[in-house]
Coordinates of C-alpha atoms and ligand atoms in Angstrom, one line a residue:
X110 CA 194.0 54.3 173.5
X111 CA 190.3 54.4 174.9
X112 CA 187.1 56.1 174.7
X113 CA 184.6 56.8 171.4
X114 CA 185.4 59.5 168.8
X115 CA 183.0 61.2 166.4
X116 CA 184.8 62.2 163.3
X117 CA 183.3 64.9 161.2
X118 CA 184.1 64.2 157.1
X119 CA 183.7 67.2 155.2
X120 CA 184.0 68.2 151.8
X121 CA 186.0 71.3 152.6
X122 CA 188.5 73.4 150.0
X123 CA 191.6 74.3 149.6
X124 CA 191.5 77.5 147.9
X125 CA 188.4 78.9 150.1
X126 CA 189.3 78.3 153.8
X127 CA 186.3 79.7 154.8
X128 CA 184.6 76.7 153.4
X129 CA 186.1 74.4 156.3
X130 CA 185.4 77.4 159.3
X131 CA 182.3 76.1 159.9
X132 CA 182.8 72.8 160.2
X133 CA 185.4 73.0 163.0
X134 CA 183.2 75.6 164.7
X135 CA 180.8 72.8 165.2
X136 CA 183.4 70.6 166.1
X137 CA 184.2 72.6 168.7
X138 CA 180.8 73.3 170.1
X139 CA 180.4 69.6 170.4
X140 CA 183.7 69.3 172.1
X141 CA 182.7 71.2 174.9
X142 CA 179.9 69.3 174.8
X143 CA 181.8 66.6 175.5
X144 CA 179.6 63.6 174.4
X145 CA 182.6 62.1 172.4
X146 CA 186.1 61.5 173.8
X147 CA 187.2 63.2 170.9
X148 CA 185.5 65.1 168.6
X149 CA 187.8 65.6 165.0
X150 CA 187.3 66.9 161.6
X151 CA 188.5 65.6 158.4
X152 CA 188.1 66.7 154.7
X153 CA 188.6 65.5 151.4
X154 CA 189.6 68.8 150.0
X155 CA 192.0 70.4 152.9
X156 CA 194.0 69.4 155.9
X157 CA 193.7 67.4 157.7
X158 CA 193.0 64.3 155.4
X159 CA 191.4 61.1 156.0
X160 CA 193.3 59.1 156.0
X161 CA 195.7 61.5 158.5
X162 CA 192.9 62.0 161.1
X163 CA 192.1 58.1 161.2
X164 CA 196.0 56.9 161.5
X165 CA 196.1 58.7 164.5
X166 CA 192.8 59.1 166.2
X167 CA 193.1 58.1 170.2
X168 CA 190.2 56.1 170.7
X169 CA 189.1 52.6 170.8
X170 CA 185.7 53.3 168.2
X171 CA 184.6 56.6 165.7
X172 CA 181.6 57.0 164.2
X173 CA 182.4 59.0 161.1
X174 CA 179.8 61.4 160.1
X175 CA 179.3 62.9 156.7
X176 CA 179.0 66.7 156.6
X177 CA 176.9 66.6 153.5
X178 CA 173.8 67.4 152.6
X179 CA 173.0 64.0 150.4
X180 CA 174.8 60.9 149.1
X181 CA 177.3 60.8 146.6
X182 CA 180.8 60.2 144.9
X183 CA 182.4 61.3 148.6
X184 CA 179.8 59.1 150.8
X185 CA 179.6 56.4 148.8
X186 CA 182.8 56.0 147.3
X187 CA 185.9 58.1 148.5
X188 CA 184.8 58.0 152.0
X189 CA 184.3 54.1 151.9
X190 CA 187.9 53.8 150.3
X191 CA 189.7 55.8 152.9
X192 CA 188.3 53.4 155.4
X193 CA 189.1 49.9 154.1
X194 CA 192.5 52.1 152.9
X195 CA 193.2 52.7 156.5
X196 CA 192.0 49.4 158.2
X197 CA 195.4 48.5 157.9
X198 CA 197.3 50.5 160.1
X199 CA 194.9 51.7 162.5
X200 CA 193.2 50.2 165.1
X201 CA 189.7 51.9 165.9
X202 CA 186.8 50.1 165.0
X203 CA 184.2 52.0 162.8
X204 CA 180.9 53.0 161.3
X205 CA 179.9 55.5 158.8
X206 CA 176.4 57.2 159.1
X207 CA 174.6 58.9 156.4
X208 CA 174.8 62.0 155.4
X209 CA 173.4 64.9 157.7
X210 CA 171.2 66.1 155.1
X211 CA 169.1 63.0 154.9
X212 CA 167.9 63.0 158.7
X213 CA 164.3 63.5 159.3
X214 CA 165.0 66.0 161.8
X215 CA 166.5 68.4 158.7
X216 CA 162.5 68.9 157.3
X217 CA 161.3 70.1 160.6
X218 CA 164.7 72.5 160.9
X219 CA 164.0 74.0 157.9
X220 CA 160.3 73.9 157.9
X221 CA 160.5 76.3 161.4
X222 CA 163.2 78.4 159.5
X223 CA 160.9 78.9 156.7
X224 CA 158.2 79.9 159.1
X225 CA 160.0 82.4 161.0
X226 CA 161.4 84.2 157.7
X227 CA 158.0 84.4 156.0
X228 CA 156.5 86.1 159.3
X229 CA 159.5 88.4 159.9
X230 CA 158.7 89.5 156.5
X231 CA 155.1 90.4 157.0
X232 CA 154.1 87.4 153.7
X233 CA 151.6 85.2 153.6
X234 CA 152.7 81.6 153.2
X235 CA 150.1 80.9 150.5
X236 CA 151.7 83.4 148.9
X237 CA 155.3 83.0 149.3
X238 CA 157.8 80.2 146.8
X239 CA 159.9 78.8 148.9
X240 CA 163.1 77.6 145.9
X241 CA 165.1 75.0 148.1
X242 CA 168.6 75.0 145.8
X243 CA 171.1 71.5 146.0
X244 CA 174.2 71.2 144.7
X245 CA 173.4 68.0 142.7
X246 CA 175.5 66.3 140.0
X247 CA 174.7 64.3 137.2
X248 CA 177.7 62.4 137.4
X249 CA 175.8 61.2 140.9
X250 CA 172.6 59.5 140.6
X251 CA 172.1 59.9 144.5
X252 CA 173.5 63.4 144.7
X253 CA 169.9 64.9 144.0
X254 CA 167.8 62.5 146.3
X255 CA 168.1 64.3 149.6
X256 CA 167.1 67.8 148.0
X257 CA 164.4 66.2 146.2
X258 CA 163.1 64.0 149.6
X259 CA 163.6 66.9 151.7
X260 CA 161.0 69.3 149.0
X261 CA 158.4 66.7 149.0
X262 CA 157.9 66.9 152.9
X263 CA 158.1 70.4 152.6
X264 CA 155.6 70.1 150.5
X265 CA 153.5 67.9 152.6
X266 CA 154.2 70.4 154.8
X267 CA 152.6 73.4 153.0
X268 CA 155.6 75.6 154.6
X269 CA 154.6 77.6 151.6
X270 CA 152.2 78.1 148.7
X271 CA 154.7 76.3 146.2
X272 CA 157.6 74.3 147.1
X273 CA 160.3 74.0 144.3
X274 CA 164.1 72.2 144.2
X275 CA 166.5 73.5 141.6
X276 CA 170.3 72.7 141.5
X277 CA 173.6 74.4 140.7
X278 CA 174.9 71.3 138.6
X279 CA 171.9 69.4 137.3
X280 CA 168.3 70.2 135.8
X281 CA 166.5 72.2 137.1
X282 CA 168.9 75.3 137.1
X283 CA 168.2 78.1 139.3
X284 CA 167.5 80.8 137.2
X285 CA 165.0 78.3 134.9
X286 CA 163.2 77.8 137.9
X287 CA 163.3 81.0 139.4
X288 CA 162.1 82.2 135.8
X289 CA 158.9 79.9 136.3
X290 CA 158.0 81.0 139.5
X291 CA 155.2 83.5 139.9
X292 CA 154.4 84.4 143.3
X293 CA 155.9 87.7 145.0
X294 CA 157.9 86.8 147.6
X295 CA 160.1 83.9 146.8
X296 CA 162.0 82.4 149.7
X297 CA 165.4 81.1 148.9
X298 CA 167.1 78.3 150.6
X299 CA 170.5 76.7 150.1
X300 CA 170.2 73.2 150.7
X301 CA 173.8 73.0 151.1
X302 CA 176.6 72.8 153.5
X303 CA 179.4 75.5 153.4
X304 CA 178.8 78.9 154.1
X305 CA 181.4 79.6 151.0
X306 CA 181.0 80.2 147.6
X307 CA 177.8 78.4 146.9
X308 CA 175.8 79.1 149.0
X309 CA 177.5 82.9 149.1
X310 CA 177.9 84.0 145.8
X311 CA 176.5 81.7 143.2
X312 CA 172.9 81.4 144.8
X313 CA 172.3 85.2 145.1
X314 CA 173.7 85.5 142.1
X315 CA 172.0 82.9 139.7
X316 CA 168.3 83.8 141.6
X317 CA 169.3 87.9 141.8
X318 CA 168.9 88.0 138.0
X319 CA 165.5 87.4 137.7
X320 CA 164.6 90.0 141.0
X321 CA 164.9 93.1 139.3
X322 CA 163.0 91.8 136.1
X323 CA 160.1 90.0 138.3
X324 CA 159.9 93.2 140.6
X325 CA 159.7 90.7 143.3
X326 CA 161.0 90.4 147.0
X327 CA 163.6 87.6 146.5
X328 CA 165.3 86.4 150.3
X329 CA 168.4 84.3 150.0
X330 CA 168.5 82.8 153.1
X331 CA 172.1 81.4 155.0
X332 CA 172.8 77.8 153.8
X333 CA 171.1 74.9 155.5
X334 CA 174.9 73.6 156.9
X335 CA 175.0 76.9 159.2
X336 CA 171.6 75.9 161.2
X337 CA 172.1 75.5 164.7
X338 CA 170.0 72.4 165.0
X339 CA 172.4 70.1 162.7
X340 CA 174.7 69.6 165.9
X341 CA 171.9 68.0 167.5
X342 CA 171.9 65.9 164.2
X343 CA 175.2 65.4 164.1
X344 CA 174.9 63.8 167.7
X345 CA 171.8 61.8 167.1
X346 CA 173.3 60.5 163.6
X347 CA 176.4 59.3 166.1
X348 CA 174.1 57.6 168.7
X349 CA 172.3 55.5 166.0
X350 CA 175.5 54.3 164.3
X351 CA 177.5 53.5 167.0
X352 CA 180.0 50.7 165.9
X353 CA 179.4 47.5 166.2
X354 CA 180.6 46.1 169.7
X355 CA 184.0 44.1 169.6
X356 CA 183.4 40.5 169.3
X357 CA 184.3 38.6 172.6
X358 CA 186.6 36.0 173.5
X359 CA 185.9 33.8 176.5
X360 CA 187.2 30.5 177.3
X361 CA 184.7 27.5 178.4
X362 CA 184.7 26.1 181.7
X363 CA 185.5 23.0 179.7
X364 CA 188.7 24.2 178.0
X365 CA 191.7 22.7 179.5
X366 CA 194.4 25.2 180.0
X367 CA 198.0 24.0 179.4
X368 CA 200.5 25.1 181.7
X369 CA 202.9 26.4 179.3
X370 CA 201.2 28.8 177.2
X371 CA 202.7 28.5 173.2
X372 CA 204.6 31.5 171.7
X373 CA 204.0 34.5 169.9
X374 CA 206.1 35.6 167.4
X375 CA 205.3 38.8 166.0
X376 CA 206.7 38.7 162.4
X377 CA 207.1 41.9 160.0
X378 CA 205.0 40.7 156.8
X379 CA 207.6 43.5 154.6
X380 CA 205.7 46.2 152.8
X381 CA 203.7 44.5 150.5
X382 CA 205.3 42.5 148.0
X383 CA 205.0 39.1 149.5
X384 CA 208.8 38.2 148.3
X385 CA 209.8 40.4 150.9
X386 CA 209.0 38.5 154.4
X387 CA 211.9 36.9 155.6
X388 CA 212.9 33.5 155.4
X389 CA 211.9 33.2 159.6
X390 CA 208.9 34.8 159.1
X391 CA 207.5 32.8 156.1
X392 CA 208.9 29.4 158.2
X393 CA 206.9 30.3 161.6
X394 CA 203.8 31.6 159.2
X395 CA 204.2 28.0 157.9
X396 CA 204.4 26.1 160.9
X397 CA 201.7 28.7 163.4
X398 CA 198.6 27.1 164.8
X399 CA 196.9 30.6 164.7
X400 CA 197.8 33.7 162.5
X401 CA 196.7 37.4 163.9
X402 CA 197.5 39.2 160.8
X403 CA 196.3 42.8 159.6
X404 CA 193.4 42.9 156.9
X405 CA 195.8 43.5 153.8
X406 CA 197.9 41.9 154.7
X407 CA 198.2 40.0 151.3
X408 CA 196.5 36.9 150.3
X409 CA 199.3 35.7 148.9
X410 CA 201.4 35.4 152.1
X411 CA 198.3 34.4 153.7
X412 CA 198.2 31.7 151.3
X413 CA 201.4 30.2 153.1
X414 CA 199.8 29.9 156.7
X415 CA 198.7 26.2 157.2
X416 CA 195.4 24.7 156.2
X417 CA 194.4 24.4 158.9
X418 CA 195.3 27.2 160.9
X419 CA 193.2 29.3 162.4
X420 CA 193.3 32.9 160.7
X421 CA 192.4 35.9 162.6
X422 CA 191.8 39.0 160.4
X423 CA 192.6 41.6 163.2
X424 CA 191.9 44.6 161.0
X425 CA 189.5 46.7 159.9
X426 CA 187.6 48.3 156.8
X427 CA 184.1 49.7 155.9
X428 CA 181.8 48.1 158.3
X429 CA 184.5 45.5 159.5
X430 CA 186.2 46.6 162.5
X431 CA 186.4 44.2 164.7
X432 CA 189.4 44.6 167.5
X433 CA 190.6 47.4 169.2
X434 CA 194.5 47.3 170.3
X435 CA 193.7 46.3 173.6
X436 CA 191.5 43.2 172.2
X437 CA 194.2 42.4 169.8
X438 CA 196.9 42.1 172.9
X439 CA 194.4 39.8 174.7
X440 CA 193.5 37.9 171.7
X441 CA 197.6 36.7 171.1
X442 CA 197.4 35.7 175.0
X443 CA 194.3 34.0 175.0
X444 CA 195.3 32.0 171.8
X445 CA 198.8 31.8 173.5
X446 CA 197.4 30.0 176.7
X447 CA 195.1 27.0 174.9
X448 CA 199.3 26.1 174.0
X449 CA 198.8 26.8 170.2
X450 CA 201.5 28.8 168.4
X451 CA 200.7 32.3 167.3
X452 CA 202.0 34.7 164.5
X453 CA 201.1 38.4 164.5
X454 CA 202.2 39.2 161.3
X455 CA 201.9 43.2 160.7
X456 CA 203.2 45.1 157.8
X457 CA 206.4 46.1 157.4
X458 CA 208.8 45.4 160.7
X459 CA 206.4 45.5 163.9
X460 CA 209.0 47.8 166.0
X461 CA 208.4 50.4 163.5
X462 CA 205.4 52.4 164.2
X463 CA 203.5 49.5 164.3
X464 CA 202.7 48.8 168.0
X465 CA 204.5 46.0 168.3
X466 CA 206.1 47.4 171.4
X467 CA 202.8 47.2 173.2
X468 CA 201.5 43.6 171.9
X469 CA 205.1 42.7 173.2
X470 CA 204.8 43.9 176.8
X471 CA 201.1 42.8 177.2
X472 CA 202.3 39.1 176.1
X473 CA 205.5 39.5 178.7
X474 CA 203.0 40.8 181.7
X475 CA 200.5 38.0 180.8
X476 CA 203.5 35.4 181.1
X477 CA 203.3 34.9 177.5
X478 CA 206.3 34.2 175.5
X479 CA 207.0 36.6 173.0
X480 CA 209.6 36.9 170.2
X481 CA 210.0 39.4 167.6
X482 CA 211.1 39.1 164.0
X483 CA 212.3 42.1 162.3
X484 CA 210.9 43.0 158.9
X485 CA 211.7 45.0 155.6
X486 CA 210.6 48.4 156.6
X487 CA 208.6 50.2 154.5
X488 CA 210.8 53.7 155.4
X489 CA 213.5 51.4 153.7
X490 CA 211.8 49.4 151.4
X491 CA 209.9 52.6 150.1
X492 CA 213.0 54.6 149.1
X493 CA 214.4 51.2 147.7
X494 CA 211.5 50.2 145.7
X495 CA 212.0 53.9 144.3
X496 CA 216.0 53.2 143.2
X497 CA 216.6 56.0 146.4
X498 CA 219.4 54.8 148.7
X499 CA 219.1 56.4 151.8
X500 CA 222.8 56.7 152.4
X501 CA 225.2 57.3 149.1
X502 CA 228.6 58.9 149.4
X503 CA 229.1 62.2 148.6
X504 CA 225.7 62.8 149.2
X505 CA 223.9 61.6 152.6
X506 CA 225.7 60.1 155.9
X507 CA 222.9 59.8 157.7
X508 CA 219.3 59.4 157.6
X509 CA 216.1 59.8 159.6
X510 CA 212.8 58.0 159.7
X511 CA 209.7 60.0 161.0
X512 CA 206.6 60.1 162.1
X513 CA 204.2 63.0 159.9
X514 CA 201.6 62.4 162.7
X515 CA 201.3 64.1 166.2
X516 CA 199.0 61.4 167.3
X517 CA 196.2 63.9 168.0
X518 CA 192.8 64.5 165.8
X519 CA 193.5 67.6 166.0
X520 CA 195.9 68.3 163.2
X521 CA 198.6 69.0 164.7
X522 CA 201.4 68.9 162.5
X523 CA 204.7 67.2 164.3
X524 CA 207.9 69.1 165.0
X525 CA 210.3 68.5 162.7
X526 CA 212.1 71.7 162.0
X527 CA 215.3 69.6 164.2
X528 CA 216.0 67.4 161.9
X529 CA 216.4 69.5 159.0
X530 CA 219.8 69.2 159.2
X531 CA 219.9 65.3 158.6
X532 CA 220.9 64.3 154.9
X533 CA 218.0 62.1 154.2
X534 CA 214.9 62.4 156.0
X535 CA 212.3 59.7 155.8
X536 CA 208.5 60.5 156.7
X537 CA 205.6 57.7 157.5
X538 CA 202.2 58.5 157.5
X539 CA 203.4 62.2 156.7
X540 CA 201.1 62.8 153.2
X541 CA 198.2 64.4 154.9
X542 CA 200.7 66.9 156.9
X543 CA 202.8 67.2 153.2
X544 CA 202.8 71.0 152.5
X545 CA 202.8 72.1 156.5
X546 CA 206.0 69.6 156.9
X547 CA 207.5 70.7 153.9
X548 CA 207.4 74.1 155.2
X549 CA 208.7 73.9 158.8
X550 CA 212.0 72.3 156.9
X551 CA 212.3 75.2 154.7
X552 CA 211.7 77.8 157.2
X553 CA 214.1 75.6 159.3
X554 CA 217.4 75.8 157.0
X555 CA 216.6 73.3 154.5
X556 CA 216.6 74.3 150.7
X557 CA 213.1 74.4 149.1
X558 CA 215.1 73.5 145.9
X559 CA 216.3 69.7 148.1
X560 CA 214.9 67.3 146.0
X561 CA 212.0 65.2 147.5
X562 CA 210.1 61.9 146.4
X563 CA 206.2 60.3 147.5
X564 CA 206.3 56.8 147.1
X565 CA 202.7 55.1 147.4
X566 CA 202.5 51.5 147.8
X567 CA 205.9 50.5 147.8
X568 CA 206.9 47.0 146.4
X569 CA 203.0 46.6 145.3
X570 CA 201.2 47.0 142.0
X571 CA 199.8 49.7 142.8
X572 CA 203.2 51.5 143.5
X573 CA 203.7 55.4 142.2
X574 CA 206.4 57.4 142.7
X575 CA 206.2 61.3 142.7
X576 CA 209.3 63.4 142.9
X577 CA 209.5 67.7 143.0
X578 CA 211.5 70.1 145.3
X579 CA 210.9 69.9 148.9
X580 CA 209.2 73.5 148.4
X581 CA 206.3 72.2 145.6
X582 CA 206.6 68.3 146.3
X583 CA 203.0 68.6 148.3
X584 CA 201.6 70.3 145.7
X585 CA 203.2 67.4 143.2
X586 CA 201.6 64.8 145.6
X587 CA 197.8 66.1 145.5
X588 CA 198.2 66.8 141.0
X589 CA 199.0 63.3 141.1
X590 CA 196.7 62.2 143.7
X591 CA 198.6 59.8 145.5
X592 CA 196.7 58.5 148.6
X593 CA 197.8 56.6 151.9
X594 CA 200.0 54.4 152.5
X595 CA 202.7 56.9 151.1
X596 CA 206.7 56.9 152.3
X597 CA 208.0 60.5 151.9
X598 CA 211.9 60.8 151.0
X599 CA 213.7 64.5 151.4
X600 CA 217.5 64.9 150.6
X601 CA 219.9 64.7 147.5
X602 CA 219.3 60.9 147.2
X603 CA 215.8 61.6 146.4
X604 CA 217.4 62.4 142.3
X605 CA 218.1 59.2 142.3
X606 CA 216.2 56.0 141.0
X607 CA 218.0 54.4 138.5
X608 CA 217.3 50.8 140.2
X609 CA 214.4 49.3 141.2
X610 CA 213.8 45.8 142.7
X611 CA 214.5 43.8 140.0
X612 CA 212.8 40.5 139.2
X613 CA 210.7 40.4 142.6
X614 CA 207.0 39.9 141.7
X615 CA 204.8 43.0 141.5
X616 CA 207.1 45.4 142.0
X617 CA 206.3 48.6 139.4
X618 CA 208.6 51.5 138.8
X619 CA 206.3 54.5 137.9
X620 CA 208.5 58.0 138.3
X621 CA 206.6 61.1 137.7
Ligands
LIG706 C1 201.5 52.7 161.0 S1 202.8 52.9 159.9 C2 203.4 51.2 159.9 C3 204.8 51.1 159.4 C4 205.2 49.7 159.3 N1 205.4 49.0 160.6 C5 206.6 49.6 158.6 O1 207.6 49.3 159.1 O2 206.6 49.8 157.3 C6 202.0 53.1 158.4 C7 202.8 53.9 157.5 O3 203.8 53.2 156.9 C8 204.0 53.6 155.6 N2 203.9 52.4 154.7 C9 203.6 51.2 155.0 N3 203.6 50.4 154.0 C10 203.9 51.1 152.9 C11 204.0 50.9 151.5 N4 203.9 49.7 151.0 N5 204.2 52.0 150.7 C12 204.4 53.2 151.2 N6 204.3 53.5 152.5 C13 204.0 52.5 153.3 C14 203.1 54.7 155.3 O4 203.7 55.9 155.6 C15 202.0 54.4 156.3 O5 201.2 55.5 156.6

């Protein structure tokens, strides 16, 4: 994994998928710019998710650029989550610009497009409104801002004799504005992103009510989000807000350098519930001079690492990213050779999509000792935590675990159609891919009526289970809004779930 990505988080929709066209046509344009290593696009509302895009993303560093046109809920919240949600698992550090729409370079873009409208149309700017229109929300303090920065330097600007922002959810509406307005020819502009409903249907419509009535010459204009220019915006957001660099580990001339470097063990940490290390892992936690461990990894486990051991938080979250995979592997060796003992302790068992494999072999070719020690899956513990058994008789013989992910930004949705025939399947990091996985099974044999089960956060308080058919189980998944880290189970066993984990500590049975 190397190189810099620039990941474009949109809004998107579901039901329009015309909403999330233009988004990946400016993807690709800036892919064949090639400026980024990889160039990928997310969205909150569509596929692929997050969460998906960032599990899998080949590169070392991504700057993650909001496709909005101002602040709110999604930049400042949802966005935020699904980083620090991720910094588990992934290993690519991060920063998150600001939204596209609050660049300074959007005034002059709009001011030019202003400019060339009016004179197309033969008006006089002192005579012409120009009505810029935001989405806004007044659920979202911040979600008028932009539209109400970006009039002023119109404004300032004098693009045109009066220079008004309404909004399609907050005050002022559209059609109270448009009402007020007196000149002749009134310029309209959707300050918005998508080229979809908004900006396509509502605007005309809410503005196109008062036309007739006024006898005026009302021009809707294309939404801000189509405008050329915002790819240079895009890549000049991305340039300022490049992550920060990886911190950098040097030894002194002065450090003495055993000649037998100490161990490192990497140790599964279980999937959450802290009960669930085993009894080797929790005794070389105990007894390591230095702990690598992955950010959420628990503070309770952490607890058990000694005083004075040196912890190394190795993950990453919202504006904490600080190792890529190849830093990580020479971090263990470089601890390693001082001769202090080292734990990587990684969630769940460290062979199991994990990268354990690769910390192992960059130990071995360093001459580092390495050991592994297994852990409690979570494509075991998930089902368990669930009451699922993966095997029961009469029922399933064998089962599967695997990957939802391709491993490209792309969305690409893994084959899986082969193992439809296996009794239970297991999926990791499969909830972004959900419906299209669900799919290639069905179309592949398996029976949409199967029954399936999403369990988030296995073994942790914050477990849910949701169960449906294979053929609505996606659909299940999004009404309930389960979010990463998910284990998806598909076969007869996944009826079951009479048991649960007993008296172990936070562990909460919640079937849907
Ligand atoms: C990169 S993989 C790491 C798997 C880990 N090595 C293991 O053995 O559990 C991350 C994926 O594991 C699954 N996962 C890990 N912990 C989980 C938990 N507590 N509950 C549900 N899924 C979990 C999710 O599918 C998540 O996307």
């Amino acid at each position: 994994m190397s190189g810099r990505a620039l990941i474009l988080a949109a809004h998107g929709s579901r039901r329009d998928p015309a909403a999330n066209a233009l988004v990946r046509r400016l993807a690709e344009s800036l892919r064949r710019q090639r400026l980024f290593d990889a160039v990928a696009v997310a969205f909150h509302h569509g596929e692929p998710a997050f969460d998906a895009v960032l599990d899998e993303l080949a590169a070392d560093e991504a700057t993650v650029v909001p496709f909005f046109t101002s602040a709110g809920h999604y930049t400042e919240v949802v966005l935020p989550e699904a980083l620090a949600r991720n910094h588990r698992y992934a290993d690519v550090r991060l920063r998150q610009t600001p939204p596209v729409g609050t660049h300074p370079g959007v005034a002059p873009l709009v001011a030019r497009r202003v400019t060339e409208l009016l004179r197309e149309r033969g008006a006089e700017r002192n005579d012409a409104a120009l009505l810029l229109v935001g989405h806004g929300t007044p659920r979202h303090p911040r979600s008028r801002e932009a539209t109400a920065q970006l009039a002023d330097m119109l404004r300032r600007r004098r693009v045109a004799g009066q220079v008004v922002a309404a909004f399609l959810d907050d005050e002022p509406a559209v059609d109270t504005v448009m009402r007020q307005l007196r000149q002749q020819t009134v310029l309209v502009v959707p300050f918005l992103i998508g080229g979809s409903g908004h900006a396509l249907e509502d605007v005309p419509r809410l503005v196109g009510l008062h036309e007739a009535e006024a006898g005026r010459r009302v021009l809707v204009d294309m939404a801000v989000g189509s405008y050329p220019g915002l790819e240079e915006i895009v890549v000049d957001l991305a340039r300022k807000h490049t992550p920060p660099p990886p911190p950098r580990f040097r030894l002194r001339m002065t450090t003495i350098v055993p000649k037998e470097p100490g161990p490192v063990h990497l140790v599964g940490g279980g999937p959450g519930d802290p009960g669930l290390i085993t009894s080797r892992g929790l005794e070389l936690l105990r007894s390591a001079d230095v702990v690598v461990h992955d950010r959420l990894i628990g503070s309770e486990l952490l607890r058990e690492a000694r005083a004075d051991a040196e912890l190394i938080d190795a993950g990453k979250g919202p504006g904490h990213a600080p190792y890529s995979q190849a830093e990580i592997n020479a971090l263990l060796v470089s601890r390693a050779r001082l001769g202090r003992s080292v734990v990587r302790l990684k969630g769940g068992d460290p062979f199991v999509f994990g990268r354990g494999s690769e910390e192992a072999a960059a130990c071995r070719e360093a001459g580092v000792p390495v050991y592994v020690i297994p852990g409690v899956s979570s494509a075991l513990a998930g089902p368990a935590a669930a009451g699922i058994p993966l095997t029961a008789r009469g029922l399933a013989r064998s089962f599967a675990v695997v990957t939802g992910h391709t491993g490209q930004p792309d969305g690409e949705v893994p084959d899986v159609a082969g193992l439809a025939g296996v009794d239970t399947l297991v999926v990791l990091m499969g909830l972004g891919n959900l419906a299209a996985l669900a799919l290639q099974l069905v179309a592949a044999g398996r029976d949409a009526a199967t029954p399936a089960a999403c369990i988030q956060s296995a073994t942790t308080r914050e477990q849910r289970v949701t169960r449906a058919p294979l053929g609505t189980i996606a659909e299940a998944a999004e009404r309930d809004g389960l979010r990463s880290p998910v284990v998806i189970v598909v076969g007869a066993v996944a009826a079951l779930g009479d048991v649960g984990l007993g008296e172990l500590p936070a562990v909460v049975l919640a079937a849907s």
